Coordinates of C-alpha atoms and ligand atoms in Angstrom, one line a residue:
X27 CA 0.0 0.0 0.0
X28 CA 1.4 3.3 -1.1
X29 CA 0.6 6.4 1.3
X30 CA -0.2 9.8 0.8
X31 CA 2.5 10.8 3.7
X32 CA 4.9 8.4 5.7
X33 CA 3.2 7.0 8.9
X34 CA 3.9 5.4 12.5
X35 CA 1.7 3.1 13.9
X36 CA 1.3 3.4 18.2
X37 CA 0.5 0.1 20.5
X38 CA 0.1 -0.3 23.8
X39 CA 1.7 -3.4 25.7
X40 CA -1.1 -6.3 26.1
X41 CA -1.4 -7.8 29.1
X42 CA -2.6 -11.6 28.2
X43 CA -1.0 -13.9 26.1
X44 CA -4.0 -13.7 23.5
X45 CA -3.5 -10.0 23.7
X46 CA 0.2 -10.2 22.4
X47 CA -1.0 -12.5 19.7
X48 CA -3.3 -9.8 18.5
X49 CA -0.7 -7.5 18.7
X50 CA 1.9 -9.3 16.5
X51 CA -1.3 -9.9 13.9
X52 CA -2.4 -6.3 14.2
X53 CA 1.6 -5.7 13.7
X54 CA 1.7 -7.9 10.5
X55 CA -1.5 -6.8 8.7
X56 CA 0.2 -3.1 9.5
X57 CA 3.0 -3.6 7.7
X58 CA 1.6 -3.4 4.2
X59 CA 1.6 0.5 5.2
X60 CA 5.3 0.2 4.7
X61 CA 4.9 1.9 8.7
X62 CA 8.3 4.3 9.1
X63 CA 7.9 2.9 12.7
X64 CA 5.9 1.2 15.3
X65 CA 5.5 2.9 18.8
X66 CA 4.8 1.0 22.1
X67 CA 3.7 2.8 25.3
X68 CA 5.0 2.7 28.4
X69 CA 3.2 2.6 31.8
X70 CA 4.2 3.8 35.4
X71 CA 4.0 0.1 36.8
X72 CA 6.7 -2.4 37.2
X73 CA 5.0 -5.1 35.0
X74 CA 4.0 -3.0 32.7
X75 CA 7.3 -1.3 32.1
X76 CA 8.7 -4.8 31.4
X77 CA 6.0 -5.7 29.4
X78 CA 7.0 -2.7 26.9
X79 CA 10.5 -3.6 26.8
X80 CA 9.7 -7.2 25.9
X81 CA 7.2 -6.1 23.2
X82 CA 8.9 -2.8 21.7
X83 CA 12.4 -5.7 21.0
X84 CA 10.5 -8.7 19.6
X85 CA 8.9 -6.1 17.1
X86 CA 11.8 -4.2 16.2
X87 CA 13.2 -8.0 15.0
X88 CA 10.2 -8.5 13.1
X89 CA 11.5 -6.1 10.1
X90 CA 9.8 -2.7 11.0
X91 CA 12.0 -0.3 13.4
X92 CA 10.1 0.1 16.7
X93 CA 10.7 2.7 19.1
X94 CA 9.6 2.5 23.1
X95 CA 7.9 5.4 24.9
X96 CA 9.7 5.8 27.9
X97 CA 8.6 8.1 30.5
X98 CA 11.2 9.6 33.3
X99 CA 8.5 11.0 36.5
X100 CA 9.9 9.3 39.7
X101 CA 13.1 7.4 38.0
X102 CA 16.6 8.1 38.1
X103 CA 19.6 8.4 35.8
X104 CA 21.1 5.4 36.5
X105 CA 17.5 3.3 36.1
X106 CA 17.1 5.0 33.2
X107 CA 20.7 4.9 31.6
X108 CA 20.6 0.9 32.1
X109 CA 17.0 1.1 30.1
X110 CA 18.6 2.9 27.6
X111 CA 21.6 0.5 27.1
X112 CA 19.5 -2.0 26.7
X113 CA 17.6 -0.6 24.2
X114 CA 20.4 0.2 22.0
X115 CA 22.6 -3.0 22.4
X116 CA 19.0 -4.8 21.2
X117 CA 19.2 -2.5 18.3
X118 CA 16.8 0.1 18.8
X119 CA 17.0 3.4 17.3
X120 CA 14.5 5.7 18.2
X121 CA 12.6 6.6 21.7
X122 CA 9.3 8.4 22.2
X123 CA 10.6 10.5 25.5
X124 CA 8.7 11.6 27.7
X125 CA 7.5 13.1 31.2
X126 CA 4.5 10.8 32.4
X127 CA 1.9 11.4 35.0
X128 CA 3.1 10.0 38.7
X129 CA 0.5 7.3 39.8
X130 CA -2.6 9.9 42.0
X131 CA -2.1 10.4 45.3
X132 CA 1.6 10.2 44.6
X133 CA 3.2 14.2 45.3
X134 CA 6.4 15.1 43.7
X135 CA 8.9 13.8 41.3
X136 CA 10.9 11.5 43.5
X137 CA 13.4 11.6 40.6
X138 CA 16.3 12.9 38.8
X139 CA 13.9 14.8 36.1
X140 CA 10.8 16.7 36.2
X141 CA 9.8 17.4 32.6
X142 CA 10.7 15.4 29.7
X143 CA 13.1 18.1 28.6
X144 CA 15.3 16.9 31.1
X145 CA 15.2 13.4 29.7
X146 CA 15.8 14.7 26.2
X147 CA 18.9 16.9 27.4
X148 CA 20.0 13.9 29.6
X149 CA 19.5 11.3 26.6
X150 CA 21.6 13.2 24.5
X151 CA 24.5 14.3 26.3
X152 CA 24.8 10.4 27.5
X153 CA 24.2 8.7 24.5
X154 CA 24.7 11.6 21.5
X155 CA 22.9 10.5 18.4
X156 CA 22.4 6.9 19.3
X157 CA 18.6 7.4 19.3
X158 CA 16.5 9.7 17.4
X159 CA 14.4 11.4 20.2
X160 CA 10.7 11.9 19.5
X161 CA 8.7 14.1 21.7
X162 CA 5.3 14.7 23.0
X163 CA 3.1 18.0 21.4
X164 CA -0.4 19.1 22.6
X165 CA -2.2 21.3 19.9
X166 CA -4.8 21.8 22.2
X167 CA -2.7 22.5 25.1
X168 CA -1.3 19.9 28.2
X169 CA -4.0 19.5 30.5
X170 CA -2.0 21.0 33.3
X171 CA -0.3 24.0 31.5
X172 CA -0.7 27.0 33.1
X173 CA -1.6 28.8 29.5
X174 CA -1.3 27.9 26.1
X175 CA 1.5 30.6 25.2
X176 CA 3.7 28.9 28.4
X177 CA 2.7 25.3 27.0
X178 CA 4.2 26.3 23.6
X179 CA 7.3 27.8 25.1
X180 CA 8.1 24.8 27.0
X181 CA 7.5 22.7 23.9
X182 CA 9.8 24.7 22.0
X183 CA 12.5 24.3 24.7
X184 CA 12.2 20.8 25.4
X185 CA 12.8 20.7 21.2
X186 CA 15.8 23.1 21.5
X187 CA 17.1 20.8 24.2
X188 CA 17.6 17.3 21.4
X189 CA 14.2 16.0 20.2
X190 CA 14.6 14.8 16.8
X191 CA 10.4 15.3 15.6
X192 CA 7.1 15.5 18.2
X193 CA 4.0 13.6 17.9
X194 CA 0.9 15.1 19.1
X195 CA -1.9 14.1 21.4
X196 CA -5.1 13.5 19.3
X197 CA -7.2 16.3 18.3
X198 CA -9.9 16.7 16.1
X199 CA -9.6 20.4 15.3
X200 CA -7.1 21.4 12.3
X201 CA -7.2 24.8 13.4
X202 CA -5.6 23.9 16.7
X203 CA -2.9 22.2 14.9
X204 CA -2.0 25.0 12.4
X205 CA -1.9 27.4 15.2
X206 CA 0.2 25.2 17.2
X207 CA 2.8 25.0 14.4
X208 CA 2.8 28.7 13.6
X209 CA 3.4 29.4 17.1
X210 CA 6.4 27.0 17.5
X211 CA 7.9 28.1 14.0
X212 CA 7.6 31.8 15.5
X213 CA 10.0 30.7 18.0
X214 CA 12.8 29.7 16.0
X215 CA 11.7 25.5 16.2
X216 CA 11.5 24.0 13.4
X217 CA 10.7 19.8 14.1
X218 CA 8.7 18.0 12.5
X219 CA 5.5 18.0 14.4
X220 CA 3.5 14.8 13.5
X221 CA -0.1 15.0 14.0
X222 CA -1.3 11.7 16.2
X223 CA -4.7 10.5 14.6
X224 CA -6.8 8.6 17.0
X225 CA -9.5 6.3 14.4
X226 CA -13.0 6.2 16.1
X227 CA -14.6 3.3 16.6
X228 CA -16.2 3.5 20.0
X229 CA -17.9 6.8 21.0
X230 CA -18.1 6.3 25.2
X231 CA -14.8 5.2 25.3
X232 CA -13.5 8.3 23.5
X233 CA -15.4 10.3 25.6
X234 CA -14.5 9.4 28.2
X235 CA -10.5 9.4 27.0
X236 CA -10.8 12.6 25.5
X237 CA -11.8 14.2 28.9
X238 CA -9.4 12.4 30.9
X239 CA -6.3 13.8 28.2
X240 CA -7.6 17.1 27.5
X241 CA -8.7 16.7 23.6
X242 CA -11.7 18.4 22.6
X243 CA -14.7 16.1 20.5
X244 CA -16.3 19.3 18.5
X245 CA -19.8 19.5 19.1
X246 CA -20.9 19.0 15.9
X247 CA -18.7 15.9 15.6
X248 CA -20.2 14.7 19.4
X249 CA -23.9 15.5 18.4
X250 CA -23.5 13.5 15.0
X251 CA -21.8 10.3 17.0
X252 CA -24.4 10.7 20.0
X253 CA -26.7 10.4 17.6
X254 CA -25.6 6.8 17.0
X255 CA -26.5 5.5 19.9
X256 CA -25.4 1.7 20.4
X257 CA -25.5 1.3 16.1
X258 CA -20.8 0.3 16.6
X259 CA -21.3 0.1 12.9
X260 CA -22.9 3.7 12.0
X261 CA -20.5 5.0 14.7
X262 CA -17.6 3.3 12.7
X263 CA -18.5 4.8 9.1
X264 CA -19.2 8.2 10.4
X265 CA -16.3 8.6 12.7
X266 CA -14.4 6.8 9.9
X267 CA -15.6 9.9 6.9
X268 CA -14.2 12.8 10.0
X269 CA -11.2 11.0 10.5
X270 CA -10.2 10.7 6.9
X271 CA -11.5 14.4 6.5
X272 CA -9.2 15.5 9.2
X273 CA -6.4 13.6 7.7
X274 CA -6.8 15.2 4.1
X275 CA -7.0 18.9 5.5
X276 CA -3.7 18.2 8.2
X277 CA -1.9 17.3 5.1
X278 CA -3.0 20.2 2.8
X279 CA -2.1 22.2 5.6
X280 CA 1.5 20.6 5.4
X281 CA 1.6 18.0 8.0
X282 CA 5.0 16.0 7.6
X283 CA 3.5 12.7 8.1
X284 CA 0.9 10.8 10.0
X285 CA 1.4 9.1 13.6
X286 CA -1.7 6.5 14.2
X287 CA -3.2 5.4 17.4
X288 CA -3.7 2.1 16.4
X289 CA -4.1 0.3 19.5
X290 CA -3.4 -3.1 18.9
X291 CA -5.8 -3.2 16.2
X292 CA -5.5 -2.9 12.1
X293 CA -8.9 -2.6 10.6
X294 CA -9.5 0.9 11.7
X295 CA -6.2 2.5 10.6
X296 CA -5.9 0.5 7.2
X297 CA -10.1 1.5 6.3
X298 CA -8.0 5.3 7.0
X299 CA -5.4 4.7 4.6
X300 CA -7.2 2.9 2.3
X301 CA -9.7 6.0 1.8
X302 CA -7.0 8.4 1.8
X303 CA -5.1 6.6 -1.1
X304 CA -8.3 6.7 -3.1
X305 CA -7.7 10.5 -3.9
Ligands
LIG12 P1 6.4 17.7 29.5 O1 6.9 18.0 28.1 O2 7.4 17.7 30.6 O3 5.2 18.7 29.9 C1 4.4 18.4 31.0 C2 3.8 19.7 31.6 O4 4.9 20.4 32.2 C3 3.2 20.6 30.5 O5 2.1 21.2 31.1 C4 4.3 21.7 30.3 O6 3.7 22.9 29.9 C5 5.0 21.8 31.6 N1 6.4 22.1 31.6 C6 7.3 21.6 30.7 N2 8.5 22.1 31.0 C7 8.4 22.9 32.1 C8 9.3 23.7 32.8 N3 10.6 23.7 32.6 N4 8.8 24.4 33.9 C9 7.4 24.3 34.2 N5 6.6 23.6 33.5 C10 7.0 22.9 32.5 N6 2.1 8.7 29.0 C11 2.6 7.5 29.5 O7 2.5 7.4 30.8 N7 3.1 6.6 28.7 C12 3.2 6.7 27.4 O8 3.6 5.8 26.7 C13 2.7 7.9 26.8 N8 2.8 8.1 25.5 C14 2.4 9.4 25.0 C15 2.6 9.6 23.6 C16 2.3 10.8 23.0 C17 2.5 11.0 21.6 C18 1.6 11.8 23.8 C19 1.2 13.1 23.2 C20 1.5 11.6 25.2 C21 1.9 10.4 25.8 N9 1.7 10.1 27.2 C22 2.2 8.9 27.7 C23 1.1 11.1 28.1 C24 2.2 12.0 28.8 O9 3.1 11.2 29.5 C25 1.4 13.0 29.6 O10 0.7 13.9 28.8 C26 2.3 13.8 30.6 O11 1.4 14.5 31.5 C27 3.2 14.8 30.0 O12 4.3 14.3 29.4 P2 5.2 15.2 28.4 O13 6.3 14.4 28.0 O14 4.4 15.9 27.4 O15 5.7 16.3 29.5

């Protein structure tokens, strides 16, 4: 499958044994996208730390590069500088860094770093250009910025400090996008900044993510899929049309490439592509 831009394709790390076996078919099927990367998240638990690092090195042997997210709230250098070895002697070449959110009720850092700029400034001065560093971008703001100007600045600064390209939260607003990128190219940044397009394919479930990360569901878009009710399938073909919409008016307003939040699956993603290609 040829697409329109280059893409990346994001998974979480399953829990189950027949979740990793949907994973690795998800993975396959997602490969005919000639992906530029696959993604794998990275969670503030013990198990499901090691499940990431388990997942993120089987796929990068499977023939696509695959790049963990690692997140630096509450660890230290050391911890993270063995994760990072590891990483790179199992021939991994990229790294999604970031800050993460501490467990609730836990209060401050209890670590060497408090934003992810200090993990991109520490990444690079230990292991120079052994990874390319991607970094987290919100369009529509971090939840807990103090303002959208300050968010922006801080973006820009964890760039200038070694990040490589950004990937952005979900969105569904292109406006918020294009102002986002003006901003940062005001400031002398000039990254990549990879849109990250989250398919639709369950309505209360995005709700209730969207509200918990900050990303806003238009009205017009949450009155059309309300309107759905229980009908998954009427759900799925109008959230499908916005999503491709979006995806057509990000790139004619010169996004670089396309970062998908696949989730373990690849129906949703490839009916995206597929659509887009038809133009
Ligand atoms: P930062 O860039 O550090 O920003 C966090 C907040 O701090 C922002 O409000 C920012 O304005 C502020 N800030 C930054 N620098 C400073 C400074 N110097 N002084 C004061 N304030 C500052 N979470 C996970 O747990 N696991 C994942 O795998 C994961 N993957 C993600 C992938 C993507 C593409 C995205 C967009 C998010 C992901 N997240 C993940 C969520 C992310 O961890 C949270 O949004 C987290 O709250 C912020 O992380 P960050 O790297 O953006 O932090």
């Amino acid at each position: 499958m040829n697409t329109v831009v280059p893409v990346s394709f994001e998974f979480f790390p399953p829990k189950t044994d027949a979740g990793y076996e949907k994973l690795l078919k998800a993975h396959e099927e997602l490969k005919v996208a000639n992906p530029e990367f696959f993604s794998v998240t990275y969670g503030a638990g013990g198990s499901t730390q090691e499940r990431t690092i388990n997942t993120v090195i089987e796929l990068n042997q499977r023939g696509v590069s695959a790049a963990p997210h690692l997140s630096c709230i509450g660890s230290d250098r050391a911890t993270i500088k063995a994760l990072l070895e590891k990483y790179r002697d199992a021939g991994i070449t990229r790294i999604v860094a970031l800050r993460g959110d501490l467990p609730s009720g836990m209060r401050g850092t209890g670590g060497d770093f408090n934003h992810a700029s200090d993990l991109v400034a520490y990444v690079r001065e230990t292991f120079g250009d052994a990874f390319t560093i991607e970094v987290a971008a919100y369009p529509e703001m971090h939840p807990q910025a103090q303002n959208l100007d300050k968010d922006i600045d801080f973006f820009v600064a964890k760039a200038k400090a070694g990040a490589d390209s950004a990937i952005t939260q979900y969105f569904y607003n292109v406006n918020a996008y294009k102002h986002f990128v003006d901003e940062v190219r005001k400031r002398g940044c000039d990254i990549p900044i990879v849109p990250g397009i989250m398919p639709i394919t369950n309505f209360s479930a995005l709700s209730r993510f969207s509200e918990a990360c900050g990303a806003d569901i238009p009205r017009w878009m949450h009155q059309a899929l309300q309107t759905c009710g229980d009908d998954v399938q009427r759900i799925q073909s109008i959230g499908l049309n916005f999503v491709v919409d979006l995806c057509k008016d990000l790139i004619q307003a010169g996004a670089p490439k396309l970062h998908f939040y696949s989730m373990n699956q690849s129906a949703p993603t490839l009916a995206i592509l597929e659509q887009l290609g038809k133009d």
